[in-house]
Short mmCIF file of C-alpha atoms and ligand atoms in Angstrom, two decimals:
data_model
loop_
_atom_site.label_atom_id
_atom_site.label_comp_id
_atom_site.label_asym_id
_atom_site.label_seq_id
_atom_site.Cartn_x
_atom_site.Cartn_y
_atom_site.Cartn_z
CA UNK A 565 0.00 0.00 0.00
CA UNK A 566 1.34 3.44 -0.93
CA UNK A 567 2.18 5.59 2.10
CA UNK A 568 -0.32 8.33 2.97
CA UNK A 569 0.63 11.84 1.95
CA UNK A 570 -0.78 15.06 3.37
CA UNK A 571 -0.85 18.56 1.95
CA UNK A 572 0.02 21.09 4.66
CA UNK A 573 -0.40 24.83 4.27
CA UNK A 574 2.35 26.56 6.27
CA UNK A 575 1.99 30.16 7.50
CA UNK A 576 5.26 30.82 9.37
CA UNK A 577 4.27 34.37 10.39
CA UNK A 578 6.50 36.90 12.14
CA UNK A 579 9.31 37.08 14.70
CA UNK A 580 10.41 33.63 15.84
CA UNK A 581 7.47 32.08 13.92
CA UNK A 582 9.50 31.18 10.80
CA UNK A 583 12.40 29.84 12.93
CA UNK A 584 10.33 27.45 15.03
CA UNK A 585 7.98 26.44 12.21
CA UNK A 586 10.97 25.49 10.04
CA UNK A 587 12.11 23.11 12.81
CA UNK A 588 8.62 21.61 13.04
CA UNK A 589 8.52 21.18 9.27
CA UNK A 590 11.82 19.27 9.29
CA UNK A 591 10.47 16.95 11.99
CA UNK A 592 7.34 16.28 9.89
CA UNK A 593 9.52 15.60 6.83
CA UNK A 594 11.52 13.06 8.82
CA UNK A 595 8.39 10.98 9.52
CA UNK A 596 8.50 9.49 6.02
CA UNK A 597 11.69 7.64 7.03
CA UNK A 598 9.95 5.96 10.00
CA UNK A 599 7.91 2.74 9.77
CA UNK A 600 4.44 3.49 8.29
CA UNK A 601 5.26 7.20 8.54
CA UNK A 602 3.20 9.52 6.30
CA UNK A 603 4.66 11.94 3.77
CA UNK A 604 3.96 15.68 3.74
CA UNK A 605 3.88 18.26 1.00
CA UNK A 606 4.22 21.84 2.14
CA UNK A 607 2.85 24.95 0.62
CA UNK A 608 4.24 28.04 2.40
CA UNK A 609 2.76 31.57 2.42
CA UNK A 610 3.78 34.89 3.90
CA UNK A 611 1.02 36.02 6.28
CA UNK A 612 1.11 38.54 9.15
CA UNK A 613 2.85 41.86 9.83
CA UNK A 614 5.86 41.20 7.55
CA UNK A 615 3.44 40.25 4.78
CA UNK A 616 1.50 43.47 5.36
CA UNK A 617 4.66 45.58 5.18
CA UNK A 618 5.77 43.81 1.99
CA UNK A 619 2.47 43.75 0.09
CA UNK A 620 -0.14 45.83 1.95
CA UNK A 621 -2.12 42.68 2.87
CA UNK A 622 -1.72 40.65 6.07
CA UNK A 623 -3.60 37.70 4.56
CA UNK A 624 -5.12 37.29 1.09
CA UNK A 625 -8.18 35.39 -0.18
CA UNK A 626 -5.80 33.28 -2.28
CA UNK A 627 -3.99 32.12 0.87
CA UNK A 628 -7.31 31.29 2.55
CA UNK A 629 -8.27 29.19 -0.49
CA UNK A 630 -4.92 27.36 -0.21
CA UNK A 631 -5.62 26.71 3.48
CA UNK A 632 -9.04 25.28 2.62
CA UNK A 633 -7.55 23.04 -0.04
CA UNK A 634 -4.96 21.63 2.38
CA UNK A 635 -5.39 18.73 4.83
CA UNK A 636 -4.30 21.00 7.71
CA UNK A 637 -2.63 24.33 8.38
CA UNK A 638 0.48 24.94 10.50
CA UNK A 639 0.87 28.49 11.79
CA UNK A 640 3.74 30.40 13.44
CA UNK A 641 3.05 33.48 15.53
CA UNK A 642 1.59 36.68 14.05
CA UNK A 643 2.69 40.12 15.25
CA UNK A 644 -0.80 41.63 15.26
CA UNK A 645 0.41 44.59 17.36
CA UNK A 646 2.39 45.81 14.31
CA UNK A 647 -0.69 45.77 12.09
CA UNK A 648 -2.66 48.99 11.60
CA UNK A 649 -6.23 48.95 12.95
CA UNK A 650 -7.72 48.82 9.44
CA UNK A 651 -5.66 45.79 8.35
CA UNK A 652 -7.32 42.38 8.09
CA UNK A 653 -6.46 40.40 11.25
CA UNK A 654 -4.90 37.17 9.94
CA UNK A 655 -5.87 34.80 12.76
CA UNK A 656 -9.40 36.14 13.09
CA UNK A 657 -9.81 35.86 9.30
CA UNK A 658 -8.44 32.33 9.40
CA UNK A 659 -10.75 31.30 12.26
CA UNK A 660 -13.81 32.68 10.49
CA UNK A 661 -12.91 31.40 7.02
CA UNK A 662 -11.98 27.93 8.20
CA UNK A 663 -15.08 27.85 10.46
CA UNK A 664 -13.05 26.57 13.40
CA UNK A 665 -15.31 26.78 16.44
CA UNK A 666 -13.21 24.96 19.02
CA UNK A 667 -9.76 25.45 20.41
CA UNK A 668 -7.79 22.44 21.64
CA UNK A 669 -5.05 22.99 24.20
CA UNK A 670 -3.12 20.04 25.59
CA UNK A 671 -1.12 20.47 28.78
CA UNK A 672 1.25 17.88 30.13
CA UNK A 673 4.27 17.34 32.30
CA UNK A 674 7.59 16.14 30.88
CA UNK A 675 10.13 14.15 32.88
CA UNK A 676 13.12 16.36 33.56
CA UNK A 677 11.19 19.64 33.31
CA UNK A 678 10.08 21.42 36.45
CA UNK A 679 6.30 21.63 36.89
CA UNK A 680 3.79 22.55 39.58
CA UNK A 681 2.44 19.01 39.81
CA UNK A 682 3.79 15.47 39.50
CA UNK A 683 1.68 14.51 36.52
CA UNK A 684 -0.87 16.10 34.22
CA UNK A 685 -1.89 15.10 30.71
CA UNK A 686 -5.08 16.93 29.74
CA UNK A 687 -6.67 18.38 26.64
CA UNK A 688 -9.00 21.35 27.07
CA UNK A 689 -11.52 21.56 24.22
CA UNK A 690 -13.14 24.97 24.34
CA UNK A 691 -15.89 26.58 22.28
CA UNK A 692 -14.47 29.86 20.94
CA UNK A 693 -17.23 31.78 19.19
CA UNK A 694 -19.88 32.43 21.87
CA UNK A 695 -20.40 32.30 25.68
CA UNK A 696 -19.66 35.53 27.54
CA UNK A 697 -17.16 36.38 24.77
CA UNK A 698 -20.02 36.50 22.25
CA UNK A 699 -19.34 40.23 21.90
CA UNK A 700 -23.01 41.04 22.57
CA UNK A 701 -22.81 43.82 25.15
CA UNK A 702 -24.95 46.82 25.93
CA UNK A 703 -25.26 49.58 28.49
CA UNK A 704 -28.21 49.13 30.85
CA UNK A 705 -28.47 52.70 32.09
CA UNK A 706 -25.64 55.00 33.21
CA UNK A 707 -24.30 52.67 35.92
CA UNK A 708 -24.81 49.19 34.56
CA UNK A 709 -23.69 47.16 31.56
CA UNK A 710 -24.66 43.72 30.30
CA UNK A 711 -22.79 41.02 28.45
CA UNK A 712 -24.87 38.27 26.85
CA UNK A 713 -23.81 34.69 27.47
CA UNK A 714 -24.92 33.15 24.21
CA UNK A 715 -25.01 29.34 24.10
CA UNK A 716 -26.40 27.53 21.07
CA UNK A 717 -27.07 23.85 20.54
CA UNK A 718 -25.18 23.99 17.20
CA UNK A 719 -21.91 25.37 18.59
CA UNK A 720 -22.12 23.16 21.71
CA UNK A 721 -22.71 20.06 19.61
CA UNK A 722 -19.81 20.89 17.25
CA UNK A 723 -17.45 21.40 20.19
CA UNK A 724 -18.64 18.25 21.96
CA UNK A 725 -18.08 16.18 18.79
CA UNK A 726 -14.48 17.37 18.69
CA UNK A 727 -13.99 16.62 22.39
CA UNK A 728 -15.34 13.06 22.13
CA UNK A 729 -13.38 12.37 18.95
CA UNK A 730 -10.18 13.59 20.61
CA UNK A 731 -10.94 11.53 23.74
CA UNK A 732 -11.12 8.41 21.59
CA UNK A 733 -7.52 9.08 20.54
CA UNK A 734 -6.49 9.53 24.20
CA UNK A 735 -7.66 7.97 27.51
CA UNK A 736 -11.38 8.00 26.60
CA UNK A 737 -12.76 10.29 29.26
CA UNK A 738 -14.63 13.61 28.81
CA UNK A 739 -15.38 16.02 31.67
CA UNK A 740 -17.96 18.67 30.71
CA UNK A 741 -17.74 21.83 32.82
CA UNK A 742 -20.74 23.96 33.85
CA UNK A 743 -22.30 26.16 36.53
CA UNK A 744 -25.80 24.77 36.29
CA UNK A 745 -27.01 26.24 39.59
CA UNK A 746 -26.44 29.79 38.37
CA UNK A 747 -26.67 29.40 34.61
CA UNK A 748 -29.76 27.19 34.39
CA UNK A 749 -30.89 27.74 30.82
CA UNK A 750 -27.55 28.14 29.07
CA UNK A 751 -25.67 25.35 30.81
CA UNK A 752 -28.65 22.94 30.63
CA UNK A 753 -28.57 23.42 26.89
CA UNK A 754 -24.78 22.99 26.76
CA UNK A 755 -24.86 19.79 28.85
CA UNK A 756 -27.80 18.39 26.91
CA UNK A 757 -25.86 18.84 23.66
CA UNK A 758 -22.78 17.19 25.24
CA UNK A 759 -24.84 14.20 26.47
CA UNK A 760 -26.49 13.77 23.07
CA UNK A 761 -23.10 13.65 21.34
CA UNK A 762 -21.81 11.28 24.03
CA UNK A 763 -24.46 8.69 23.06
CA UNK A 764 -22.49 8.13 19.84
CA UNK A 765 -19.34 7.41 21.88
CA UNK A 766 -20.29 4.61 24.30
CA UNK A 767 -16.60 3.75 24.73
CA UNK A 768 -15.86 7.21 26.17
CA UNK A 769 -16.56 7.84 29.87
CA UNK A 770 -18.58 11.04 30.39
CA UNK A 771 -18.83 13.11 33.57
CA UNK A 772 -19.90 16.65 34.45
CA UNK A 773 -18.38 19.00 37.02
CA UNK A 774 -19.11 22.46 38.33
CA UNK A 775 -16.47 24.94 37.12
CA UNK A 776 -15.34 25.85 40.67
CA UNK A 777 -15.11 22.22 41.82
CA UNK A 778 -13.34 21.35 38.56
CA UNK A 779 -10.70 24.09 39.03
CA UNK A 780 -10.07 22.89 42.60
CA UNK A 781 -9.86 19.24 41.60
CA UNK A 782 -7.53 20.04 38.70
CA UNK A 783 -5.08 21.60 41.13
CA UNK A 784 -5.47 18.77 43.69
CA UNK A 785 -5.68 15.75 41.38
CA UNK A 786 -4.73 16.82 37.84
CA UNK A 787 -4.00 13.21 36.87
CA UNK A 788 -7.76 12.47 37.00
CA UNK A 789 -8.53 14.56 33.91
CA UNK A 790 -8.28 13.58 30.26
CA UNK A 791 -10.41 15.76 27.94
CA UNK A 792 -12.09 18.80 29.51
CA UNK A 793 -15.03 20.09 27.45
CA UNK A 794 -16.01 23.67 28.18
CA UNK A 795 -17.81 26.76 27.03
CA UNK A 796 -15.70 29.77 26.02
CA UNK A 797 -14.80 31.52 29.29
CA UNK A 798 -14.58 28.43 31.51
CA UNK A 799 -12.32 26.77 28.91
CA UNK A 800 -10.17 29.89 28.62
CA UNK A 801 -9.46 29.86 32.35
CA UNK A 802 -9.10 26.08 32.73
CA UNK A 803 -6.62 25.83 29.84
CA UNK A 804 -4.37 28.37 31.56
CA UNK A 805 -4.67 26.54 34.89
CA UNK A 806 -3.64 23.34 33.08
CA UNK A 807 -0.70 25.11 31.37
CA UNK A 808 0.36 26.59 34.71
CA UNK A 809 0.27 23.16 36.38
CA UNK A 810 2.22 21.64 33.52
CA UNK A 811 5.48 22.99 32.14
CA UNK A 812 4.30 26.49 31.24
CA UNK A 813 3.61 28.14 27.90
CA UNK A 814 7.07 27.38 26.47
CA UNK A 815 6.09 23.78 25.75
CA UNK A 816 2.42 24.47 24.96
CA UNK A 817 0.93 23.56 21.58
CA UNK A 818 -2.60 24.39 20.42
CA UNK A 819 -5.05 23.90 17.62
CA UNK A 820 -8.25 25.44 16.30
CA UNK A 821 -10.56 22.81 14.93
CA UNK A 822 -13.78 22.79 12.94
CA UNK A 823 -15.79 20.14 11.14
CA UNK A 824 -13.82 20.48 7.88
CA UNK A 825 -10.69 22.48 8.58
CA UNK A 826 -8.13 22.94 11.33
CA UNK A 827 -5.00 24.91 12.07
CA UNK A 828 -2.29 24.34 14.67
CA UNK A 829 0.12 26.79 16.33
CA UNK A 830 2.37 27.12 19.36
CA UNK A 831 0.72 29.09 22.17
CA UNK A 832 3.69 31.49 22.47
CA UNK A 833 3.89 34.70 20.46
CA UNK A 834 6.45 36.25 18.12
CA UNK A 835 9.02 36.94 20.90
CA UNK A 836 10.60 39.96 19.14
CA UNK A 837 13.28 40.13 21.87
CA UNK A 838 14.90 36.91 20.64
CA UNK A 839 13.79 36.80 16.97
CA UNK A 840 16.52 36.24 14.40
CA UNK A 841 19.03 34.96 16.96
CA UNK A 842 18.43 31.25 16.43
CA UNK A 843 17.78 30.68 20.14
CA UNK A 844 13.98 30.22 20.24
CA UNK A 845 12.70 27.00 21.74
CA UNK A 846 11.23 25.04 18.80
CA UNK A 847 9.52 22.39 20.98
CA UNK A 848 6.09 24.08 21.25
CA UNK A 849 6.01 24.29 17.44
CA UNK A 850 7.17 20.66 17.13
CA UNK A 851 4.47 19.60 19.63
CA UNK A 852 1.92 21.60 17.61
CA UNK A 853 2.98 19.58 14.56
CA UNK A 854 2.44 16.40 16.63
CA UNK A 855 -1.04 17.63 17.59
CA UNK A 856 -1.77 18.20 13.90
CA UNK A 857 -0.51 14.72 13.01
CA UNK A 858 -2.73 13.23 15.75
CA UNK A 859 -5.70 15.23 14.43
CA UNK A 860 -5.01 13.78 10.95
CA UNK A 861 -5.39 10.33 12.53
CA UNK A 862 -1.70 9.38 12.36
CA UNK A 863 -1.60 8.35 16.00
CA UNK A 864 1.62 6.31 15.80
CA UNK A 865 3.51 9.17 14.19
CA UNK A 866 2.13 11.68 16.71
CA UNK A 867 3.30 9.38 19.54
CA UNK A 868 6.72 9.12 17.85
CA UNK A 869 7.20 12.89 17.75
CA UNK A 870 6.03 13.32 21.35
CA UNK A 871 8.28 10.49 22.54
CA UNK A 872 11.26 12.07 20.73
CA UNK A 873 10.54 15.39 22.51
CA UNK A 874 10.14 13.53 25.83
CA UNK A 875 13.51 11.82 25.35
CA UNK A 876 15.31 15.09 24.56
CA UNK A 877 13.80 16.79 27.61
CA UNK A 878 14.52 13.82 29.88
CA UNK A 879 18.18 13.85 28.75
CA UNK A 880 18.51 17.37 30.17
CA UNK A 881 20.35 18.73 27.12
CA UNK A 882 20.34 20.32 24.65
CA UNK A 883 17.95 22.96 25.95
CA UNK A 884 17.24 26.53 24.94
CA UNK A 885 17.57 29.47 27.33
CA UNK A 886 13.90 29.50 28.39
CA UNK A 887 14.43 26.00 29.86
CA UNK A 888 17.71 26.91 31.52
CA UNK A 889 20.09 25.74 28.79
CA UNK A 890 22.31 27.55 26.29
CA UNK A 891 21.58 25.60 23.09
CA UNK A 892 20.25 27.07 19.85
CA UNK A 893 17.00 26.06 18.11
CA UNK A 894 18.91 23.97 15.54
CA UNK A 895 20.63 21.85 18.22
CA UNK A 896 17.30 21.08 19.89
CA UNK A 897 15.71 20.29 16.51
CA UNK A 898 18.61 17.97 15.60
CA UNK A 899 18.29 16.17 18.94
CA UNK A 900 14.59 15.54 18.22
CA UNK A 901 15.44 14.34 14.69
CA UNK A 902 18.09 11.97 16.08
CA UNK A 903 15.56 10.50 18.55
CA UNK A 904 13.02 10.12 15.77
CA UNK A 905 15.54 8.33 13.55
CA UNK A 906 16.29 5.82 16.30
CA UNK A 907 12.63 5.18 17.16
P1 ATP B 1217 3.55 38.67 21.06
O1 ATP B 1217 3.24 40.14 21.13
O2 ATP B 1217 3.69 38.19 19.65
O3 ATP B 1217 2.63 37.83 21.91
P2 ATP B 1217 5.48 38.66 23.21
O4 ATP B 1217 6.97 38.74 23.26
O5 ATP B 1217 4.68 39.70 23.90
O6 ATP B 1217 5.04 38.53 21.68
P3 ATP B 1217 5.65 35.92 23.63
O7 ATP B 1217 6.14 35.81 22.25
O8 ATP B 1217 4.72 34.86 24.09
O9 ATP B 1217 4.99 37.30 23.86
O10 ATP B 1217 6.94 35.96 24.58
C1 ATP B 1217 6.90 36.21 25.98
C2 ATP B 1217 8.31 35.93 26.52
O11 ATP B 1217 8.62 34.55 26.38
C3 ATP B 1217 9.42 36.69 25.78
O12 ATP B 1217 10.42 37.09 26.69
C4 ATP B 1217 9.98 35.68 24.83
O13 ATP B 1217 11.33 35.88 24.52
C5 ATP B 1217 9.76 34.34 25.54
N1 ATP B 1217 9.45 33.29 24.58
C6 ATP B 1217 8.30 33.12 23.90
N2 ATP B 1217 8.36 32.07 23.09
C7 ATP B 1217 9.59 31.54 23.24
C8 ATP B 1217 10.27 30.43 22.65
N3 ATP B 1217 9.69 29.65 21.74
N4 ATP B 1217 11.54 30.21 23.02
C9 ATP B 1217 12.15 30.98 23.96
N5 ATP B 1217 11.56 32.03 24.55
C10 ATP B 1217 10.29 32.32 24.19
#
């Protein structure tokens, strides 16, 4: 059987984006030399503040069409602060055009890297278009203002489907987070949608927890959680708690996923203070590539990349400055490639 090949649209972005994304791309390329490893074809486009300065457009319709035609999109960081207010915001445009309604943020500990807990390995799946961040706000007189917490069955169902599908690729447990006592109508609807989706996944354990109890339990017993399914604001806060308990943002990958399209990016930004010096930590970008590979269904290859990263971190060196070492990005990338080659 011919090996699978995927078309990946690469948007390296600004600052350290191109440096770390190039490392991730080389790791993906190396998968074809592993047993049953897929091949990748890359199609790279300039998007972001550098693109705006070069051409007057931060992202074009042609690039969006390329993203839609690809199997997945890999994104570096975008320096949105350098864009004028009237410029098209690349990530917002991408989210809307690719109809990605859920963000996925894994958080985990790595042997050899200091963390706030002994063990955590969670994935927060968060709805990103509604909830209190729906943007529907109005003044209710001179001394009061309202924000509308919009919850729809459609968006809740879409997010729940992603959470259950991801749980099937992990430890098969979904925890849906709510505040039913206070938010009776909205969170009943959200939980009902989650339960309905769960009926199609009898092999996935489903539980519900109040947001406050969930936050407490995550800090006390983080090892109990696998996939956490949440509305916008609750998910926003819980994903940062999980990252804080794990090894911090420096090793944090993320994805934005919809029913047809998805893009993946490291959580960190453009880091202008270290851009161009070859010292950025490429591991969050490499782990974002692993998340993408897992999303594409190549579970063995995703495990391979993550195990290679684990081995490099457990060895203690090479490490970049943010993890207490003095190595450059290329040394860390090469160490991951060497682990991959011997796997
Ligand atoms: P942006 O405005 O694009 O978010 P920022 O510098 O405000 O950029 P980050 O890019 O997240 O925010 O960086 C915050 C700090 O973490 C900076 O000091 C940066 O150098 C450091 N940092 C971020 N990413 C990395 C990385 N991959 N490797 C090493 N240091 C990093």
